[in-house]
Amino acid sequence: MRRIISILMENEPGALSRVVALFSQRGYNIETLTVAPTEDPTLSRLTMTTTGDEYKIEQITKHLNKLIEVVKLVDLTEGAHIEREIMLMKIKATGAQRAEVKRTVDIFRGQIVDVTATVYTVQLTGTTDKLEAFINAIGETQVLEVVRSGVSGIARGEKVLSL
Amino acid sequence: MEMLSGADMVVRALQEEGVEYIFGYPGGSVLHIYDALFQQDKVSHILVRHEQAATHAADGYARATGKPGVVMVTSGPGATNAITGLATAFMDSIPMIVLSGQVRSDWIGDDAFQETDMIGVSRPVVKHSFMVRDPKDIPEIFKKAFYIATTGRPGPVLIDIPKDHTAPNKTFPYEYPKKVKLRSYAPVTRGHSGQIRKAVEELLKAKRPVIYAGGGVVQGEASEALTKLAHKLNFPVTNTLMGLGAYPGTDRQFLGMLGMHGTYEANMAMHSADVILAAGARLDDRVTNSTKKFCPGAKLIHIDIDPASISKNVAAHIPIVGPVRQVLDEMLAMLDEQDSEPDHKALERWWQEIDGWREFHGLRYETNENGPMKPQQVVQALYKATDGKAYVTSDVGQHQMFAAQFYKFDRPRQWINSGGLGTMGFGLPAAMGVQFAFPDAVVACVTGEGSIQMNIQELSTCLQYGLPVKIININNQALGMVRQWQDMQYGGRHSQSYMESLPDFVKLAEAYGHVGFKVEKFEDLEGAMNEAFSLKDRLVFMDIYVDPTEHVYPMHIADGAMRDMWLSKTERT
Ligand SMILES: Cc1cc2nc3c(=O)[nH]c(=O)nc-3n(C[C@H](O)[C@H](O)[C@H](O)COP(=O)(O)OP(=O)(O)OC[C@H]3O[C@@H](n4cnc5c(N)ncnc54)[C@H](O)[C@@H]3O)c2cc1C
Ligand SMILES: Cc1ncc(C[n+]2csc(CCOP(=O)(O)OP(=O)(O)O)c2C)c(N)n1
Ligand SMILES: [Mg+2]
């Protein structure tokens, strides 16, 4: 089962390494990881996606909560939520392909953010599924480079993760 | 505000925390702190002979007193030598503070002389760690470190201090905080009353209950509550290796230790139980045997202060997160107010069954007529010579199991051993820590000729501080525990488990300025023990030769249930 775990933690040196080390120490896997300070500069928000059965996820959240620097934690996948990932991508765009790529970008509501005679640089935001669907639609042979931010997420409705 | 140097702040912080002893070893990066220590007399520094021993001594002090043990080491090799001791304390949830020197802050990352990323190296074996980045943070860091080490599930905390932050010529405002401010750390202080009530109902209905109590009861000062509850309900009690002493070992309701080398009656009772009350125990693999076959008919009530211990290895039916003493007290209060009684009829039948197991196979061993002594006899002689009242520390191996089985511990904190990490070399330095905590107490270290050689240099520390520890070296001329596994699982091929070229331990003890006895015959054992313990102000090294072929039984049959045991070399359940 894929889970999105969102953490508020002290914005201190060493805190991130503790979170990451926990995963390797205890044999859990991290699929994506994003981290940045919040509106309160003493706090960082970290979002990670991981997979595991219910038992494993319970252990992961318990151990994360035990880390002294972790202030709050929520498993976003337990409720309705919004998830987004941003992707930047260089795509071969020559000849007939050029128009075709542009059409696909439009269908996926991406933006072309840089252009050369042979390459489009495309920005696309969405769920992991959508980004993957886009890569498939473009076709691997056309793709020159992909950089993805990893998943960020937030709960729907009035629930907020704050102090 | 008062102005102090970083080094003086460190020493003052230790004083504010009421630290009596700091176990350590000097070196370049901590010299400013050593100089500050020299100029005061509230905190006594104990100079060990190896940093690993400093950590175990602090650990022994902590286990015996419940107060955190404190260690200081220099950067690089001093710090890395402390890792085994940190890991030992971490696995057994022991409160400890380790101060490690670090190279000057502007050299960090440059592969400076004696630089080790101690925060990184120690990360998996500490409860938390701090790097001092600014000397003015020292008071707050110390306050937090002691608080974190001693509350919730206790554990070791490391403070890494770059040398320039303790420089004597730079001073900073000093005020020791009265309170800790930690928004991200709030250990549970009460169990959920609804859960506790559910648990009490389950206990009252139980027909075949067992209380399985562990190290958390010792750590959490809950022995009295546990004993009251067990007596009130007339329930049998078993202890883990870490829990021995949490319930009086000579009490009729005590079944002995459970688990891999637990008693027949404890393991049979667990397997047959309908309700198990696990209190401050973590269902370790040395206890459960195969978790799939673990106690098939039992409802598990699990009290632990650490939610991560609950349902980690075995799913709990009634989880209770909270301090075990508060939870047991609340259970007692509920029982009083309800004025309800357990199922006495069923309990009577249950006790008959348990007594049957006790009779069939209580702890026992074969003695040799004229042949070599048995290790169990040594532990029994120790028990007798010390009237069952000594603090007993132990190393790791067969001798540890024999001590656990045959010395009946009546008090919590009386039995001090490394259970989770199983660290050979723990016993002697731990005994030093206990002896510092209680100078007048009788302290015995049960060890083996393998383990004792892992921190033998501490005999020198014992001389320096006049520590009259009694070393009971159960000498089977083998890495006995390894040899036992080789006998049972590797066709008797004793690969590297034989200790050749043993030193003359008597001469060795004498060379270090102590007394040494060698005992080879059973008829000399009692006399030698009594003589050793009559030398109240001397360390005595008793080198006692025993049967090298002896095995520890019972022993769980791997991947079986709790009831699947070898009872001797030839009998099994
Ligand atoms: C050679 C060898 C053989 C061994 N054989 C056995 C054996 O046969 N039987 C056996 O039992 N062990 C054996 N062990 C030890 C084993 O490895 C474990 O160390 C031991 O079983 C753990 O004991 P415990 O469950 O009491 O947990 P501990 O490690 O003592 O942990 C205590 C638990 O209590 C919790 N706790 C702490 N404070 C509180 C509080 N205030 N309130 C509530 N909860 C609290 C903690 O969170 C933790 O979960 C052996 C070890 C060695 C080296
Ligand atoms: C530091 C360390 N190294 C290795 C082991 C593995 N080990 C466990 S028991 C044991 C043998 C201990 O021998 P001894 O101290 O003579 O005790 P005995 O079993 O003979 O009583 C060994 C090597 C360990 N527990 N700790
Ligand atoms: Mg031996």
mmCIF file of C-alpha atoms in Angstrom, chain A residues 10-14 17-18 21 25-26 40 42-43 55 58-59 62-63 65-71 163, chain B residues 90 119 123-130 133 144 148 153 182-185 306-313:
data_model
loop_
_atom_site.group_PDB
_atom_site.id
_atom_site.type_symbol
_atom_site.label_atom_id
_atom_site.label_comp_id
_atom_site.label_asym_id
_atom_site.label_seq_id
_atom_site.Cartn_x
_atom_site.Cartn_y
_atom_site.Cartn_z
ATOM 1 C CA GLU A 10 12.191 21.232 13.959
ATOM 2 C CA ASN A 11 14.137 23.100 11.301
ATOM 3 C CA GLU A 12 17.488 22.142 12.813
ATOM 4 C CA PRO A 13 20.667 20.656 11.395
ATOM 5 C CA GLY A 14 20.684 16.912 11.806
ATOM 6 C CA SER A 17 19.390 12.886 8.606
ATOM 7 C CA ARG A 18 17.669 11.247 11.555
ATOM 8 C CA ALA A 21 18.552 7.139 8.678
ATOM 9 C CA GLN A 25 18.107 1.312 9.934
ATOM 10 C CA ARG A 26 14.743 -0.337 10.147
ATOM 11 C CA ASP A 40 7.186 29.408 10.582
ATOM 12 C CA THR A 42 11.596 27.150 12.980
ATOM 13 C CA LEU A 43 9.620 24.318 11.381
ATOM 14 C CA TYR A 55 1.700 -3.309 10.238
ATOM 15 C CA GLU A 58 2.136 1.609 11.900
ATOM 16 C CA GLN A 59 5.710 0.869 12.949
ATOM 17 C CA LYS A 62 5.436 5.155 15.623
ATOM 18 C CA HIS A 63 9.192 5.313 15.112
ATOM 19 C CA ASN A 65 6.952 10.040 16.155
ATOM 20 C CA LYS A 66 9.635 8.880 18.582
ATOM 21 C CA LEU A 67 12.267 11.067 16.938
ATOM 22 C CA ILE A 68 12.706 14.021 19.232
ATOM 23 C CA GLU A 69 12.679 16.570 16.403
ATOM 24 C CA VAL A 70 9.410 15.342 14.913
ATOM 25 C CA VAL A 71 6.693 17.668 16.177
ATOM 26 C CA LEU A 163 1.195 23.449 16.023
ATOM 27 C CA PHE B 90 20.298 1.854 24.153
ATOM 28 C CA ILE B 119 26.739 12.386 15.808
ATOM 29 C CA ARG B 123 22.944 7.932 15.511
ATOM 30 C CA PRO B 124 21.373 4.466 15.502
ATOM 31 C CA VAL B 125 22.347 3.738 19.118
ATOM 32 C CA VAL B 126 21.245 6.871 20.953
ATOM 33 C CA LYS B 127 17.852 8.112 22.032
ATOM 34 C CA HIS B 128 18.947 11.550 20.909
ATOM 35 C CA SER B 129 22.089 13.587 20.328
ATOM 36 C CA PHE B 130 23.152 17.212 20.398
ATOM 37 C CA ARG B 133 27.076 24.913 17.955
ATOM 38 C CA LYS B 144 17.259 18.822 27.573
ATOM 39 C CA ILE B 148 15.300 13.161 27.450
ATOM 40 C CA ARG B 153 11.484 5.175 27.634
ATOM 41 C CA LEU B 182 10.600 20.802 24.124
ATOM 42 C CA ARG B 183 7.471 21.136 22.024
ATOM 43 C CA SER B 184 8.249 17.983 20.111
ATOM 44 C CA TYR B 185 8.756 15.591 23.018
ATOM 45 C CA ASP B 306 6.769 3.251 24.185
ATOM 46 C CA PRO B 307 3.968 2.782 21.644
ATOM 47 C CA ALA B 308 6.518 1.299 19.233
ATOM 48 C CA SER B 309 7.062 -1.672 21.584
ATOM 49 C CA ILE B 310 3.375 -2.559 21.404
ATOM 50 C CA SER B 311 2.270 -4.834 18.585
ATOM 51 C CA LYS B 312 5.814 -4.790 17.200
ATOM 52 C CA ASN B 313 6.442 -8.524 17.457
#
